[in-house]
Coordinates of C-alpha atoms in Angstrom, one line a residue:
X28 CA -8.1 -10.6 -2.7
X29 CA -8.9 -8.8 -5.6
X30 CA -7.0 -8.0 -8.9
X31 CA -7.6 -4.9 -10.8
X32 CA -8.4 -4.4 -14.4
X33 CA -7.5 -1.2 -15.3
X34 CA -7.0 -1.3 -19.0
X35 CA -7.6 2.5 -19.2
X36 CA -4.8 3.3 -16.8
X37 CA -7.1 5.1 -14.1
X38 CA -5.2 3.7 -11.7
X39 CA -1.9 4.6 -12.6
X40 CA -3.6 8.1 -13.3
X41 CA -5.2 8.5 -10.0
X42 CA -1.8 7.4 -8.3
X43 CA -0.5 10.5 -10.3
X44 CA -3.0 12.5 -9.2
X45 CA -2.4 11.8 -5.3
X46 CA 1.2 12.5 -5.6
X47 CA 0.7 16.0 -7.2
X48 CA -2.2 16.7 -4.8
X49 CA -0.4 15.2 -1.5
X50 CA 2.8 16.7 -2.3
X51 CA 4.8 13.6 -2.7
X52 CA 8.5 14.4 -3.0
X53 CA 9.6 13.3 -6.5
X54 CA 13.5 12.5 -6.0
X55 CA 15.5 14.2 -4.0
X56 CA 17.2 17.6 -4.7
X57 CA 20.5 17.6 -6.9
X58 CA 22.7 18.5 -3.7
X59 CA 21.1 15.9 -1.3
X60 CA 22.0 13.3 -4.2
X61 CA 25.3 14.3 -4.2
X62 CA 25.9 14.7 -0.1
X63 CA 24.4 10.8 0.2
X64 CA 27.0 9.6 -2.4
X65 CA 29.7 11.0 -0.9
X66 CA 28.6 9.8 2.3
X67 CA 28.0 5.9 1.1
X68 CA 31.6 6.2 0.7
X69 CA 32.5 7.1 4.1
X70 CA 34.7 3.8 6.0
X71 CA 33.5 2.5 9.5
X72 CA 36.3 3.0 11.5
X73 CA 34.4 3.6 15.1
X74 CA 33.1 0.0 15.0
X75 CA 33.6 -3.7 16.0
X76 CA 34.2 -6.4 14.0
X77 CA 31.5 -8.3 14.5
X78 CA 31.1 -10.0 11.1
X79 CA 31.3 -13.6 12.9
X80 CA 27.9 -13.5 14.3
X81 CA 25.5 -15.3 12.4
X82 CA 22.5 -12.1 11.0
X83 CA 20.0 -12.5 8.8
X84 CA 17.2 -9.9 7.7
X85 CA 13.4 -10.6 7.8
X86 CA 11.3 -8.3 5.7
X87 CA 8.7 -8.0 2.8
X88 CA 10.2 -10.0 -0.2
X89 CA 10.8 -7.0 -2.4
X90 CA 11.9 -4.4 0.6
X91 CA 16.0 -3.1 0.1
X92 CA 15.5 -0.5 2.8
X93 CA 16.4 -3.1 5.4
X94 CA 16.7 -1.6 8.7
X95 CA 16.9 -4.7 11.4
X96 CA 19.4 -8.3 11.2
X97 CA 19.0 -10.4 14.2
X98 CA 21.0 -13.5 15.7
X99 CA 19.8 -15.0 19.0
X100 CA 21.4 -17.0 21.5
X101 CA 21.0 -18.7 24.0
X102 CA 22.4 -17.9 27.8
X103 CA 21.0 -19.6 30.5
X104 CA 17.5 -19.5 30.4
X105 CA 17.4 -16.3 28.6
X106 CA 17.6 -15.6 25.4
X107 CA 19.9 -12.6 23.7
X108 CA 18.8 -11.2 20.6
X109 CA 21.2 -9.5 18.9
X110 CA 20.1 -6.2 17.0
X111 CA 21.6 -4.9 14.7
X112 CA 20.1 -1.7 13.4
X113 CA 21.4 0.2 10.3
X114 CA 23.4 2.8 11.6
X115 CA 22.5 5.8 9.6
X116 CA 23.5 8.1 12.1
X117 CA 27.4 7.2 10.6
X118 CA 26.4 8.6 7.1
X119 CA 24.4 11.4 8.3
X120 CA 25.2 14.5 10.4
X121 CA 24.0 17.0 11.7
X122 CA 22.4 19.8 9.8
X123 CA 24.0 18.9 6.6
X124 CA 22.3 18.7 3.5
X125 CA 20.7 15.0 3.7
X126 CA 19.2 15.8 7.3
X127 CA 17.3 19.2 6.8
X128 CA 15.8 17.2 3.6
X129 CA 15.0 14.4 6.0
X130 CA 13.3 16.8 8.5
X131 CA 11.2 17.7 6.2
X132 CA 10.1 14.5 5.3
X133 CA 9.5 13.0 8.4
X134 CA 9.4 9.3 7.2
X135 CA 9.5 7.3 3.6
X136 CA 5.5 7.4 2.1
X137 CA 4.5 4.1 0.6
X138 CA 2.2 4.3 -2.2
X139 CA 1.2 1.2 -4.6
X140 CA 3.4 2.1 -7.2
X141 CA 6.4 2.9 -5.5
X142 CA 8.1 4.9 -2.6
X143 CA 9.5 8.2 -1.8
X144 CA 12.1 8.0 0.9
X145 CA 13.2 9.6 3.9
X146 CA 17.1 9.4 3.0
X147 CA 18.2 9.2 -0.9
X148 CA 18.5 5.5 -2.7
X149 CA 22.6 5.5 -2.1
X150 CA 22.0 5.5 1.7
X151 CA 18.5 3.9 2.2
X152 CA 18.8 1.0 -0.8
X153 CA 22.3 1.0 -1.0
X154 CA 25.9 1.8 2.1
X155 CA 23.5 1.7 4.7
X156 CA 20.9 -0.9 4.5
X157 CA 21.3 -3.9 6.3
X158 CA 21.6 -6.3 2.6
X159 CA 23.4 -9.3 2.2
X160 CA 25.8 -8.0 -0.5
X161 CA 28.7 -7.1 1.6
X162 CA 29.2 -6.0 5.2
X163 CA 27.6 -2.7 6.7
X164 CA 28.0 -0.8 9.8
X165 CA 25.2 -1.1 12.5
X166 CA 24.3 -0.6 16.4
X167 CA 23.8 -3.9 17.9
X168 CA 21.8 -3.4 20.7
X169 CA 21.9 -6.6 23.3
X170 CA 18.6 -7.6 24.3
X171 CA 18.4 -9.9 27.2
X172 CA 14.4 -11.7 27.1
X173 CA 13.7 -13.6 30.4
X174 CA 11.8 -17.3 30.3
X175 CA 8.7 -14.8 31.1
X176 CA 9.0 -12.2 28.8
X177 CA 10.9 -9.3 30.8
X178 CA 13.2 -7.5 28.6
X179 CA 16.8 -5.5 29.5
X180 CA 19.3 -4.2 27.6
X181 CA 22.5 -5.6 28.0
X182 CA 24.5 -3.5 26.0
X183 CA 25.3 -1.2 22.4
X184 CA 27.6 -0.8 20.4
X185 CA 28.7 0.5 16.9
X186 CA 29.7 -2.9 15.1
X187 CA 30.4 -4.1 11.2
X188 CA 28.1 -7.1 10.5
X189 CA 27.4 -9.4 7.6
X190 CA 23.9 -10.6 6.7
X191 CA 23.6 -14.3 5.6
X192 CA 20.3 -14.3 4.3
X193 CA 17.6 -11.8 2.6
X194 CA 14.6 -14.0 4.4
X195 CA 10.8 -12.6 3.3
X196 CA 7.9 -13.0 5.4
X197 CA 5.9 -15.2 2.6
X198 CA 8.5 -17.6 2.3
X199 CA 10.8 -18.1 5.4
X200 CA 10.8 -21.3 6.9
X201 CA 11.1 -22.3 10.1
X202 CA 14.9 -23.6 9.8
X203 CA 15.8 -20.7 8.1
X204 CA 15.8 -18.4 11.3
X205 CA 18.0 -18.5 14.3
X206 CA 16.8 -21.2 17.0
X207 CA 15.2 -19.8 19.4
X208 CA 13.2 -17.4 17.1
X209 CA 9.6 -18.8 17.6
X210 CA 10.5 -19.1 21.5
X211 CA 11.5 -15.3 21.5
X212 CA 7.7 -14.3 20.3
X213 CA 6.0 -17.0 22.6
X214 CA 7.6 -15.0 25.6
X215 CA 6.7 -11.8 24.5
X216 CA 3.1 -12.9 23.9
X217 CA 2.9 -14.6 27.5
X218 CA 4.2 -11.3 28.3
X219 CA 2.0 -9.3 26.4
X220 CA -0.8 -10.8 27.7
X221 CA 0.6 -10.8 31.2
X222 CA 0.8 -7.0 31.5
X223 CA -2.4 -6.7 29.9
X224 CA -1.6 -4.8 26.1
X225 CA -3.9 -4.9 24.1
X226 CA -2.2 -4.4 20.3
X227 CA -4.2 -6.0 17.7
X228 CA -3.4 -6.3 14.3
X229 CA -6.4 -6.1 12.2
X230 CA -6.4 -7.2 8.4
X231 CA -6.6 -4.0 7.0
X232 CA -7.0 -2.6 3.3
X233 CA -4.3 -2.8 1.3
X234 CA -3.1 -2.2 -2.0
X235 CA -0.1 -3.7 -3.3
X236 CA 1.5 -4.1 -7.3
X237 CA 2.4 -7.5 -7.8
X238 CA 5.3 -8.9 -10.1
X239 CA 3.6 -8.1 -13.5
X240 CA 3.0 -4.8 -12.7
X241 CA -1.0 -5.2 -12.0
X242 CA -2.4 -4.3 -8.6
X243 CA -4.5 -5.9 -6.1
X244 CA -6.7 -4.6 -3.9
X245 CA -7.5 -7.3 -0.4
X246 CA -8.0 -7.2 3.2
X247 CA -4.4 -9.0 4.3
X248 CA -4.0 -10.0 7.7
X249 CA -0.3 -10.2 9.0
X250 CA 1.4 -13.5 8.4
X251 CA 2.6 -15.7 11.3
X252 CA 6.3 -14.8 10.5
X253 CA 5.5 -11.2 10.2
X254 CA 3.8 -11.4 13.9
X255 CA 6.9 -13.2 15.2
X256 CA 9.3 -10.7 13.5
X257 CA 7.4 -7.8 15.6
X258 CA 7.8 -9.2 18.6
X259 CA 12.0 -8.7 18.0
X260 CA 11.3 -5.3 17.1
X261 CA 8.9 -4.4 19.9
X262 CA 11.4 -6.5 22.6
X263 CA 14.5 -4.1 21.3
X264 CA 11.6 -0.3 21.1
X265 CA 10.6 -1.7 25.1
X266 CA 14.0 -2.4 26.4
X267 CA 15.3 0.8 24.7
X268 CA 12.3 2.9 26.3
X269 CA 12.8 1.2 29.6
X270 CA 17.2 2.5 29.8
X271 CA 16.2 6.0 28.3
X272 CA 13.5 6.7 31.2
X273 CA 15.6 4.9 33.8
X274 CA 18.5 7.7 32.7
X275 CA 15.7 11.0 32.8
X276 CA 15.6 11.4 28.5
X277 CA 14.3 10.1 25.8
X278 CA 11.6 10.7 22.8
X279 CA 8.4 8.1 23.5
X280 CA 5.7 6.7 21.9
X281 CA 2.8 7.1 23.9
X282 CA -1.0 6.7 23.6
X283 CA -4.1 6.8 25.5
X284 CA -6.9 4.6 26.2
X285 CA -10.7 5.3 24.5
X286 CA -13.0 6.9 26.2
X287 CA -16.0 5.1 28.0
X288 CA -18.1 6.2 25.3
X289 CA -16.7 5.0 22.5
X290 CA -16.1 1.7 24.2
X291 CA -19.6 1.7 25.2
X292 CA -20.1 2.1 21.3
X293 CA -18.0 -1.1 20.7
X294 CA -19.7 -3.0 23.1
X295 CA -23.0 -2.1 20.8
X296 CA -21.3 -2.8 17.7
X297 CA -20.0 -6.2 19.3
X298 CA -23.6 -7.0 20.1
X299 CA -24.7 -5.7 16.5
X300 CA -22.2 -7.9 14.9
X301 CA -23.3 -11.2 17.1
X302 CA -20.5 -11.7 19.3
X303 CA -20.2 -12.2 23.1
X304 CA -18.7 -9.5 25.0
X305 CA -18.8 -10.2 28.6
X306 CA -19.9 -7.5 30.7
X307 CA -17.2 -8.3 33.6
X308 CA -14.1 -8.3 30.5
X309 CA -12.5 -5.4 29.9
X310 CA -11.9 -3.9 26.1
X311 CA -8.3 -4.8 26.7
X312 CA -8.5 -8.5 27.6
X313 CA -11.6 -8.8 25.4
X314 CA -9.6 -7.7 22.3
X315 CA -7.0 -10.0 22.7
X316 CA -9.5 -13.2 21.8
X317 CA -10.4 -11.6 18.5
X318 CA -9.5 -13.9 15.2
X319 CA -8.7 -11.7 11.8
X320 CA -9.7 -14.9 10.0
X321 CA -13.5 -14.3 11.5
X322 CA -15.6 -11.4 9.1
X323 CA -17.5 -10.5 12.5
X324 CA -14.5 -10.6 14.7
X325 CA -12.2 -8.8 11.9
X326 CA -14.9 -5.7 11.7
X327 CA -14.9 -5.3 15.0
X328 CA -10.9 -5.1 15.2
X329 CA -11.4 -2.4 12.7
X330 CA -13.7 -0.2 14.6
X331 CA -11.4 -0.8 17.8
X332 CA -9.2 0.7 15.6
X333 CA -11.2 3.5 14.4
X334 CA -11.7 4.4 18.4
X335 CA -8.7 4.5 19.2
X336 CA -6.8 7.9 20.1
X337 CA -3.9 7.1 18.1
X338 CA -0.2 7.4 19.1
X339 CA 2.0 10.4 19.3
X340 CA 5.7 10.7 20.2
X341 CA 6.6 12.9 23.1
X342 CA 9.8 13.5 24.7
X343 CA 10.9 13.0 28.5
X344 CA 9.1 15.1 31.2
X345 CA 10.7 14.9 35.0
X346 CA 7.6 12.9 36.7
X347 CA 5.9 12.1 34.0
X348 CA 5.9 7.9 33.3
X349 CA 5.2 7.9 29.2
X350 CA 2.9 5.2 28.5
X351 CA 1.4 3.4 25.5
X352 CA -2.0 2.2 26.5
X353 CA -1.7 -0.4 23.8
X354 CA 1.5 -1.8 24.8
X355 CA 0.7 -1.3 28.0
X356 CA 4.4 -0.5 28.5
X357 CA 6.9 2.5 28.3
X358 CA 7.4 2.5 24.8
X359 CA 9.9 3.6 22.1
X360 CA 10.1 3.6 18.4
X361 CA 13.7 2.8 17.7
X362 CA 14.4 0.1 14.8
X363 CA 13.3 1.8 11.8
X364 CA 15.6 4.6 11.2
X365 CA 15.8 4.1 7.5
X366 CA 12.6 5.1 7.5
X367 CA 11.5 7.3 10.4
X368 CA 13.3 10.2 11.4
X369 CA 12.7 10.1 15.0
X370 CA 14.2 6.6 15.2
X371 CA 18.0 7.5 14.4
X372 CA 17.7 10.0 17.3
X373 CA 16.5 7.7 19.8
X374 CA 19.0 4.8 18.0
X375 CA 21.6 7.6 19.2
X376 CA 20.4 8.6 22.6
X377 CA 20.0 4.4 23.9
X378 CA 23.9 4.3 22.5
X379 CA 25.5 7.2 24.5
X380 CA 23.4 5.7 27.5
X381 CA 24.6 2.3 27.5
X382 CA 28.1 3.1 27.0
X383 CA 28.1 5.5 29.9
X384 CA 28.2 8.4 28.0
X385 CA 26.4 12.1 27.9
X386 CA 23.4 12.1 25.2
X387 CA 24.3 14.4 22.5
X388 CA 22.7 18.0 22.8
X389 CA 21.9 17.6 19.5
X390 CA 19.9 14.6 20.3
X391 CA 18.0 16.2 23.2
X392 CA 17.6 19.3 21.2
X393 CA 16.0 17.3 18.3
X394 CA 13.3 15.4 20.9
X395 CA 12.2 18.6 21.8
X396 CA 11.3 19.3 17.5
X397 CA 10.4 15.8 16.7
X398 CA 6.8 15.0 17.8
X399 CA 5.4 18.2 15.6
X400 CA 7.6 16.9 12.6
X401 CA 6.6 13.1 13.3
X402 CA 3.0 14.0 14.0
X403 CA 2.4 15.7 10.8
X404 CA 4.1 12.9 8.6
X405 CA 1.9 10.5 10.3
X406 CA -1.0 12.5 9.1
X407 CA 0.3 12.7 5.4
X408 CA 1.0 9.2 5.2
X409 CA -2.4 8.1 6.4
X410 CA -4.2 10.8 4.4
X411 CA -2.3 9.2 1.2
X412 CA -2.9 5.5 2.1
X413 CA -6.2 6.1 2.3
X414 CA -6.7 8.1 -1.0
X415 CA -5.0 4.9 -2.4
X416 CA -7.3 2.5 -1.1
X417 CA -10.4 5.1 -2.2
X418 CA -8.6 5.1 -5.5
X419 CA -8.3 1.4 -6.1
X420 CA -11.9 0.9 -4.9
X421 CA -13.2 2.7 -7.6
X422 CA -11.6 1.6 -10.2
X423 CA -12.4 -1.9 -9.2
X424 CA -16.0 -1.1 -9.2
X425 CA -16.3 1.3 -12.3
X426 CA -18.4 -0.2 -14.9
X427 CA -20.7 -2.5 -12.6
X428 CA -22.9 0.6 -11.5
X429 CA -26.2 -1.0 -11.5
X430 CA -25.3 -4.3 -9.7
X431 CA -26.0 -5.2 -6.4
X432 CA -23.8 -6.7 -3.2
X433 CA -24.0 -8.0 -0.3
X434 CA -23.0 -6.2 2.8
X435 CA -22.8 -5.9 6.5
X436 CA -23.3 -2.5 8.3
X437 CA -20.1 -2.0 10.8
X438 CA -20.7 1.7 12.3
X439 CA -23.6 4.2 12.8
X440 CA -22.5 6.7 14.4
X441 CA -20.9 8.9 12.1
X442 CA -23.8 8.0 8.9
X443 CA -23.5 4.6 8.1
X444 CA -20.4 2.8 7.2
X445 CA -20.6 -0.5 5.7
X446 CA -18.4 -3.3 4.4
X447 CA -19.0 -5.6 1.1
X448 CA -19.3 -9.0 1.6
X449 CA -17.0 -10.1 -0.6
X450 CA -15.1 -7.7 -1.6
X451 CA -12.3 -5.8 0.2
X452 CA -14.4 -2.4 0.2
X453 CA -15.4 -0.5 2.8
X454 CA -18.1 2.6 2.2
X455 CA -20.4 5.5 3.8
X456 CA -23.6 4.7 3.1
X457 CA -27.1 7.3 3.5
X458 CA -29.4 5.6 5.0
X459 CA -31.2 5.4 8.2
X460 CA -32.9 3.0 10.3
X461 CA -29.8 0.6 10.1
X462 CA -27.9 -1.0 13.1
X463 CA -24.2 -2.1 13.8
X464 CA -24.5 -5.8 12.1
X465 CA -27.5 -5.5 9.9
X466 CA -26.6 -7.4 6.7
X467 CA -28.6 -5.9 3.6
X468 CA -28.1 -5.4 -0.2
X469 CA -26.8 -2.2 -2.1
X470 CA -26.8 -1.1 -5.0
X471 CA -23.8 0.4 -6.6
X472 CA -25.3 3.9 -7.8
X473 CA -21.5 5.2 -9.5
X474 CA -17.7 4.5 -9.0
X475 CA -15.5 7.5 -9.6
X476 CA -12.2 7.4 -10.2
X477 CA -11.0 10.8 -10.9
X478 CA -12.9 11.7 -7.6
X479 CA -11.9 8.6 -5.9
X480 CA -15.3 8.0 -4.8
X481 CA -18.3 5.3 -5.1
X482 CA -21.9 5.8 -3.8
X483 CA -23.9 3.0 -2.9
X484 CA -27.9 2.8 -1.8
X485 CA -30.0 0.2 -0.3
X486 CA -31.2 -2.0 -2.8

C-alpha cells in the first residue's frame, strides 16, 4: 500500500477531469429528488413482521447503501440463511420518475472520492437501506444450504426487519456474526470446488480515500470476512437462478470459458512466472490452488483475469440452460438492488415465483431491455475505475522521473505489460525481446497526470 502526496491537488483535479469526461451524473434531477422523498415516506403495509429475527449487515466500514442482513439457523443438518434484501421495488414503480433516471444509470459508479448512485440518497442512504437506525421493509428470501453445499430456496416474502449491528469487513469478529456463519462458506467452498468453478479473487488495484481525506493507492486482496460474506450472497444469486429456470424465466448472468489459445497463453505465462502447471490439470482446478499473498501466483490471477470473456446478463431462452463458466452454475445476480438495476427485477420475478404467483409483465418485459442497459454500465464503470487507477499512478510517480525500479514482465502478447516490484503499478512497456516472468529494471522516463499516463524504458 501506498499513500499519495498530492500537495498540488492533481489528484483531486484528475478525479474532476474523469467525471466531466465519463459523464458522471452529478446529483440527481430536481424532480427525481422530490419523487424519492415522497417515496421514503411511503408505510409497509404488504409485509410481515418479522423484526424478531436476529439481522445484522456485513459491508465496507463506511458503506450506507446496505443492500443484504442475514440471520442463520440451524434445521437439521442444514442450515437456513435468512436474506433479507432491501426491498426497493416498495419505493419504486414503474416508469415513474426515479426508475427512467435509474435506467439510465444502470448501476451506482464508485470513484475514489465519492459515488454517484443508481437511486437518490433518500432511498439508497436513507427509507430503504438495510441500516440499523430503525426497521425497514425487505424480501427475505429462505435459503436452505445442505451439509454438502446444495442450495434451495425455501421461500420469499415481503417482511419488516430490524438490523442489530452495522458489522465492517475490517473489523468483525468471529462472535459478532450468527453461528453458523463460517460453516455456511466452508460448504459453499466444498461445493465450489466440487462442481468445479473456478472464481478467483485476485488482489486487484485499487484506490481508496482514507479517513483524513488522503488517498491510497495498493494491490488489496479480499479479506477472509469479505470471502465468507460472498459465499451468502452467491448461495441466495444460485438458489434464486436455480427457481427462476426451474419456472421457464428469468434474467441470468452467464459467461463463457477462454479459448484454447489464450489458455495456452497462460500456461506460457505460468511457466514464465516459475510456477508448475501440470499438463494433466485443467485451467479450472489449476486456478483454484493459486495464493493472492504469492507476487508470482497473484500476476498470474491477474492475467486469468485479463483472458477471460467476461460476464453478461441474458434473459431466459426455452432450451437454452444459462451458464456461468466461472461459477460453474446457473447463475443470478440478485442481492444488490441498491445498486444494480437488473437486481430489483430479478428480486421481483424469484418473489412472484415462490409465492405461486404470475411474474409481472413488467418484469419480463424489462429482462428483455436489461442486458444492453447492464452491459453498457458495466463498460462505464470499468472504463472509469481504470482512469482512476491510471490517474493515481501518475501522480504517485510524478517527480521521480529519472529513477529506476524493479519489475517483473507479466504479458507479451499485446506489447509488453509489466508490474513494479514494489509498488502497486502496473504499465505497457516498448520493448522487445522480453518473456512472461523476466524480472529487469526501468526507468521512469515521465508521469503525467493530466494525461493519466507514465512511460517507462528499460534501464
Amino acid at each position: 500500500m501506498k499513500s499519495l502526496t498530492d500537495p498540488s491537488q492533481a489528484l483531486s483535479t484528475g478525479l474532476a477531469k474523469i467525471r466531466t469526461e465519463f459523464h458522471v451524473p452529478d446529483g440527481f434531477p430536481v424532480a427525481v429528488m422530490a419523487a424519492a422523498e415522497a417515496a421514503a415516506k411511503r408505510l409497509p403495509n404488504q409485509h410481515a413482521d418479522r423484526t424478531d429475527i436476529p439481522f445484522v449487515t456485513l459491508d465496507p466500514a463506511a458503506s450506507t447503501d446496505l443492500d443484504q442482513a442475514f440471520s442463520i439457523e440451524a434445521s437439521g443438518s442444514d442450515l437456513l440463511l435468512h436474506y433479507a434484501i432491501a426491498d426497493v421495488a416498495w419505493f419504486v414503480e414503474d416508469g415513474d420518475a426515479i426508475d427512467l433516471e435509474a435506467w439510465t444509470r444502470g448501476e451506482t459508479l464508485y470513484l475514489p472520492d465519492g459515488k454517484a448512485g443508481l437511486y437518490p440518497p433518500a432511498l439508497a442512504e436513507g427509507a430503504a437501506s438495510l441500516l440499523p437506525d430503525g426497521p425497514r421493509p425487505a424480501v427475505i428470501f429462505t435459503v436452505r444450504v445442505a451439509g454438502d453445499g446444495l442450495v434451495k430456496l425455501d421461500g420469499a416474502e415481503r417482511a419488516i426487519i430490524q438490523s442489530r449491528a452495522k458489522l465492517a469487513y475490517d473489523s468483525v469478529r468471529a462472535s459478532d456474526v450468527p453461528a453458523g456463519f463460517a460453516e455456511m462458506a466452508r460448504r459453499m467452498a466444498m461445493n465450489e470446488k466440487g462442481r468445479g468453478a473456478s472464481r478467483v479473487d485476485p488482489p486487484e488495484q485499487e484506490v481508496e480515500r482514507l479517513a483524513d481525506g488522503t488517498f491510497r493507492l495498493s494491490f488489496r486482496p479480499l479479506l477472509q470476512s469479505e470471502q465468507d460474506n460472498a459465499a451468502l450472497s452467491l448461495a441466495a444469486n444460485m438458489a434464486i437462478a436455480d427457481a427462476m429456470l426451474a419456472h421457464h424465466t428469468g434474467l441470468f448472468r452467464v459467461m463463457s470459458e477462454p479459448d484454447a489459445f489464450k489458455v495456452q497463453r497462460l500456461r506460457n505465462a505460468a511457466q514464465a512466472l516459475g510456477l508448475s502447471w501440470p499438463a494433466s490439470t485443467s485451467l479450472r482446478d489449476y486456478q483454484r490452488t493459486l495464493d493472492p499473498a504469492d507476487p508470482q501466483q497473484a500476476a498470474l490471477m491477474l492475467e486469468i483475469r485479463h483472458a477471460s470473456p467476461g460476464a453478461s446478463y441474458q434473459p431466459y431462452k426455452e432450451g437454452v440452460v444459462p451458464w456461468h463458466e466461472a461459477m460453474a452454475a446457473t447463475y443470478a445476480h440478485a442481492t444488490a438492488p441498491l445498486r444494480r438495476l437488473a437486481d430489483r427485477y430479478v428480486v421481483r420475478c424469484a418473489l412472484a415465483i415462490a409465492n405461486g404467483q404470475p411474474v409481472p409483465q413488467a418484469v419480463t418485459d424489462a429482462f428483455a431491455g436489461l442486458p444492453k442497459v447492464m452491459g453498457r454500465a458495466d463498460a462505464s464503470a470499468s472504463q472509469i475505475n481504470h482512469a482512476a487507477i491510471d490517474l493515481a499512478e501518475a501522480v504517485m510517480l510524478r517527480g521521480r522521473e529519472g529513477e529506476t525500479f524493479r519489475a517483473v514482465v507479466t504479458d507479451v502478447n499485446h506489447g509488453v505489460r509489466v508490474q513494479l516490484a514494489d509498488m502497486p503499478v502496473v504499465a505497457n512497456l516498448k520493448a522487445s525481446g522480453l518473456e512472461q516472468g523476466d524480472g529487469l529494471t526501468l526507468r521512469l522516463v515521465s508521469a503525467d497526470p493530466d494525461q493519466r499516463s507514465i512511460v517507462f524504458e528499460p534501464a
